[in-house]
Every structure is written in C-alpha cells, then in structure tokens.
Amino acid sequence: MANKVKEAWKQGKAVVNGWLAIPNAFSAEMYSQCGWDSVTV
C-alpha cells in the first residue's frame, strides 16, 4: 500500500492533517469522510 502523504511530500505538495481528540467512533467515521490527507488519533 502506498503512503500518499510521503508521496505528496516528495512532490513538494502540501498535506492537510486532521486532529481527532474526541474518543467517539461516530466522530472517527465523520473524519474519514472529510477528505483529510491524514488524521492523528
């Protein structure tokens, strides 16, 4: 599986990271649909 974040960095592109601080499965599901490049849990 390719690491899309590292590939974007190699190409000099910006990456958007979300920060999930709410311990809730519903919130995690919502973040998965928001289009973030990565999410820190």
mmCIF file of N, CA and C in Angstrom:
data_model
loop_
_atom_site.group_PDB
_atom_site.id
_atom_site.type_symbol
_atom_site.label_atom_id
_atom_site.label_comp_id
_atom_site.label_asym_id
_atom_site.label_seq_id
_atom_site.Cartn_x
_atom_site.Cartn_y
_atom_site.Cartn_z
ATOM 1 N N MET A 1 0.853 -1.171 0.000
ATOM 2 C CA MET A 1 0.000 0.000 0.000
ATOM 3 C C MET A 1 0.903 1.240 0.000
ATOM 4 N N ALA A 2 0.603 2.170 -0.874
ATOM 5 C CA ALA A 2 1.392 3.392 -0.993
ATOM 6 C C ALA A 2 1.060 4.369 0.137
ATOM 7 N N ASN A 3 2.075 5.095 0.588
ATOM 8 C CA ASN A 3 1.880 6.130 1.598
ATOM 9 C C ASN A 3 1.654 7.448 0.859
ATOM 10 N N LYS A 4 0.410 7.866 0.750
ATOM 11 C CA LYS A 4 0.048 9.043 -0.040
ATOM 12 C C LYS A 4 0.628 10.331 0.538
ATOM 13 N N VAL A 5 0.784 10.388 1.854
ATOM 14 C CA VAL A 5 1.350 11.585 2.478
ATOM 15 C C VAL A 5 2.818 11.732 2.081
ATOM 16 N N LYS A 6 3.595 10.662 2.196
ATOM 17 C CA LYS A 6 5.010 10.729 1.820
ATOM 18 C C LYS A 6 5.182 11.024 0.334
ATOM 19 N N GLU A 7 4.316 10.469 -0.495
ATOM 20 C CA GLU A 7 4.384 10.743 -1.933
ATOM 21 C C GLU A 7 4.125 12.221 -2.219
ATOM 22 N N ALA A 8 3.149 12.806 -1.527
ATOM 23 C CA ALA A 8 2.844 14.228 -1.712
ATOM 24 C C ALA A 8 4.026 15.087 -1.270
ATOM 25 N N TRP A 9 4.654 14.740 -0.135
ATOM 26 C CA TRP A 9 5.810 15.495 0.351
ATOM 27 C C TRP A 9 6.970 15.428 -0.632
ATOM 28 N N LYS A 10 7.203 14.262 -1.219
ATOM 29 C CA LYS A 10 8.284 14.115 -2.195
ATOM 30 C C LYS A 10 8.065 15.003 -3.410
ATOM 31 N N GLN A 11 6.793 15.256 -3.744
ATOM 32 C CA GLN A 11 6.444 16.101 -4.885
ATOM 33 C C GLN A 11 6.356 17.579 -4.494
ATOM 34 N N GLY A 12 6.627 17.881 -3.219
ATOM 35 C CA GLY A 12 6.588 19.265 -2.752
ATOM 36 C C GLY A 12 5.191 19.808 -2.512
ATOM 37 N N LYS A 13 4.216 18.925 -2.399
ATOM 38 C CA LYS A 13 2.828 19.344 -2.184
ATOM 39 C C LYS A 13 2.526 19.483 -0.693
ATOM 40 N N ALA A 14 1.533 20.293 -0.393
ATOM 41 C CA ALA A 14 1.071 20.452 0.985
ATOM 42 C C ALA A 14 0.156 19.292 1.355
ATOM 43 N N VAL A 15 0.135 18.965 2.638
ATOM 44 C CA VAL A 15 -0.701 17.884 3.158
ATOM 45 C C VAL A 15 -1.540 18.448 4.301
ATOM 46 N N VAL A 16 -2.825 18.079 4.342
ATOM 47 C CA VAL A 16 -3.729 18.549 5.393
ATOM 48 C C VAL A 16 -3.982 17.405 6.369
ATOM 49 N N ASN A 17 -3.715 17.670 7.657
ATOM 50 C CA ASN A 17 -3.893 16.666 8.700
ATOM 51 C C ASN A 17 -5.019 17.095 9.633
ATOM 52 N N GLY A 18 -5.894 16.157 9.973
ATOM 53 C CA GLY A 18 -6.932 16.404 10.964
ATOM 54 C C GLY A 18 -6.483 15.858 12.312
ATOM 55 N N TRP A 19 -6.978 16.442 13.383
ATOM 56 C CA TRP A 19 -6.608 16.018 14.730
ATOM 57 C C TRP A 19 -7.875 15.541 15.426
ATOM 58 N N LEU A 20 -7.985 14.226 15.636
ATOM 59 C CA LEU A 20 -9.174 13.648 16.257
ATOM 60 C C LEU A 20 -8.911 13.460 17.750
ATOM 61 N N ALA A 21 -9.526 14.303 18.562
ATOM 62 C CA ALA A 21 -9.299 14.264 20.003
ATOM 63 C C ALA A 21 -10.526 13.786 20.780
ATOM 64 N N ILE A 22 -11.612 13.508 20.081
ATOM 65 C CA ILE A 22 -12.841 13.069 20.739
ATOM 66 C C ILE A 22 -12.898 11.542 20.693
ATOM 67 N N PRO A 23 -12.933 10.879 21.845
ATOM 68 C CA PRO A 23 -12.955 9.410 21.854
ATOM 69 C C PRO A 23 -14.343 8.857 21.508
ATOM 70 N N ASN A 24 -14.688 8.955 20.228
ATOM 71 C CA ASN A 24 -16.020 8.566 19.805
ATOM 72 C C ASN A 24 -15.943 7.986 18.397
ATOM 73 N N ALA A 25 -16.506 6.806 18.191
ATOM 74 C CA ALA A 25 -16.461 6.148 16.883
ATOM 75 C C ALA A 25 -17.200 6.956 15.821
ATOM 76 N N PHE A 26 -18.281 7.619 16.190
ATOM 77 C CA PHE A 26 -19.026 8.431 15.227
ATOM 78 C C PHE A 26 -18.161 9.571 14.688
ATOM 79 N N SER A 27 -17.404 10.207 15.575
ATOM 80 C CA SER A 27 -16.505 11.284 15.144
ATOM 81 C C SER A 27 -15.446 10.762 14.189
ATOM 82 N N ALA A 28 -14.915 9.591 14.471
ATOM 83 C CA ALA A 28 -13.912 8.991 13.592
ATOM 84 C C ALA A 28 -14.503 8.696 12.218
ATOM 85 N N GLU A 29 -15.723 8.221 12.177
ATOM 86 C CA GLU A 29 -16.391 7.957 10.901
ATOM 87 C C GLU A 29 -16.602 9.256 10.127
ATOM 88 N N MET A 30 -16.954 10.317 10.817
ATOM 89 C CA MET A 30 -17.133 11.608 10.151
ATOM 90 C C MET A 30 -15.813 12.104 9.565
ATOM 91 N N TYR A 31 -14.728 11.979 10.322
ATOM 92 C CA TYR A 31 -13.409 12.398 9.833
ATOM 93 C C TYR A 31 -13.010 11.602 8.603
ATOM 94 N N SER A 32 -13.392 10.340 8.555
ATOM 95 C CA SER A 32 -12.996 9.500 7.418
ATOM 96 C C SER A 32 -13.641 9.966 6.119
ATOM 97 N N GLN A 33 -14.710 10.735 6.208
ATOM 98 C CA GLN A 33 -15.421 11.218 5.024
ATOM 99 C C GLN A 33 -15.094 12.674 4.673
ATOM 100 N N CYS A 34 -14.231 13.310 5.451
ATOM 101 C CA CYS A 34 -13.963 14.746 5.262
ATOM 102 C C CYS A 34 -12.879 15.058 4.238
ATOM 103 N N GLY A 35 -12.141 14.076 3.791
ATOM 104 C CA GLY A 35 -11.128 14.329 2.777
ATOM 105 C C GLY A 35 -9.763 14.742 3.298
ATOM 106 N N TRP A 36 -9.500 14.520 4.577
ATOM 107 C CA TRP A 36 -8.181 14.811 5.130
ATOM 108 C C TRP A 36 -7.149 13.908 4.453
ATOM 109 N N ASP A 37 -5.922 14.402 4.325
ATOM 110 C CA ASP A 37 -4.840 13.568 3.812
ATOM 111 C C ASP A 37 -4.383 12.573 4.875
ATOM 112 N N SER A 38 -4.456 12.988 6.139
ATOM 113 C CA SER A 38 -4.108 12.115 7.255
ATOM 114 C C SER A 38 -4.875 12.586 8.487
ATOM 115 N N VAL A 39 -4.975 11.710 9.472
ATOM 116 C CA VAL A 39 -5.658 12.041 10.723
ATOM 117 C C VAL A 39 -4.816 11.522 11.875
ATOM 118 N N THR A 40 -4.567 12.383 12.856
ATOM 119 C CA THR A 40 -3.877 11.992 14.075
ATOM 120 C C THR A 40 -4.940 11.638 15.101
ATOM 121 N N VAL A 41 -4.838 10.442 15.652
ATOM 122 C CA VAL A 41 -5.823 9.975 16.630
ATOM 123 C C VAL A 41 -5.206 10.018 18.006
#
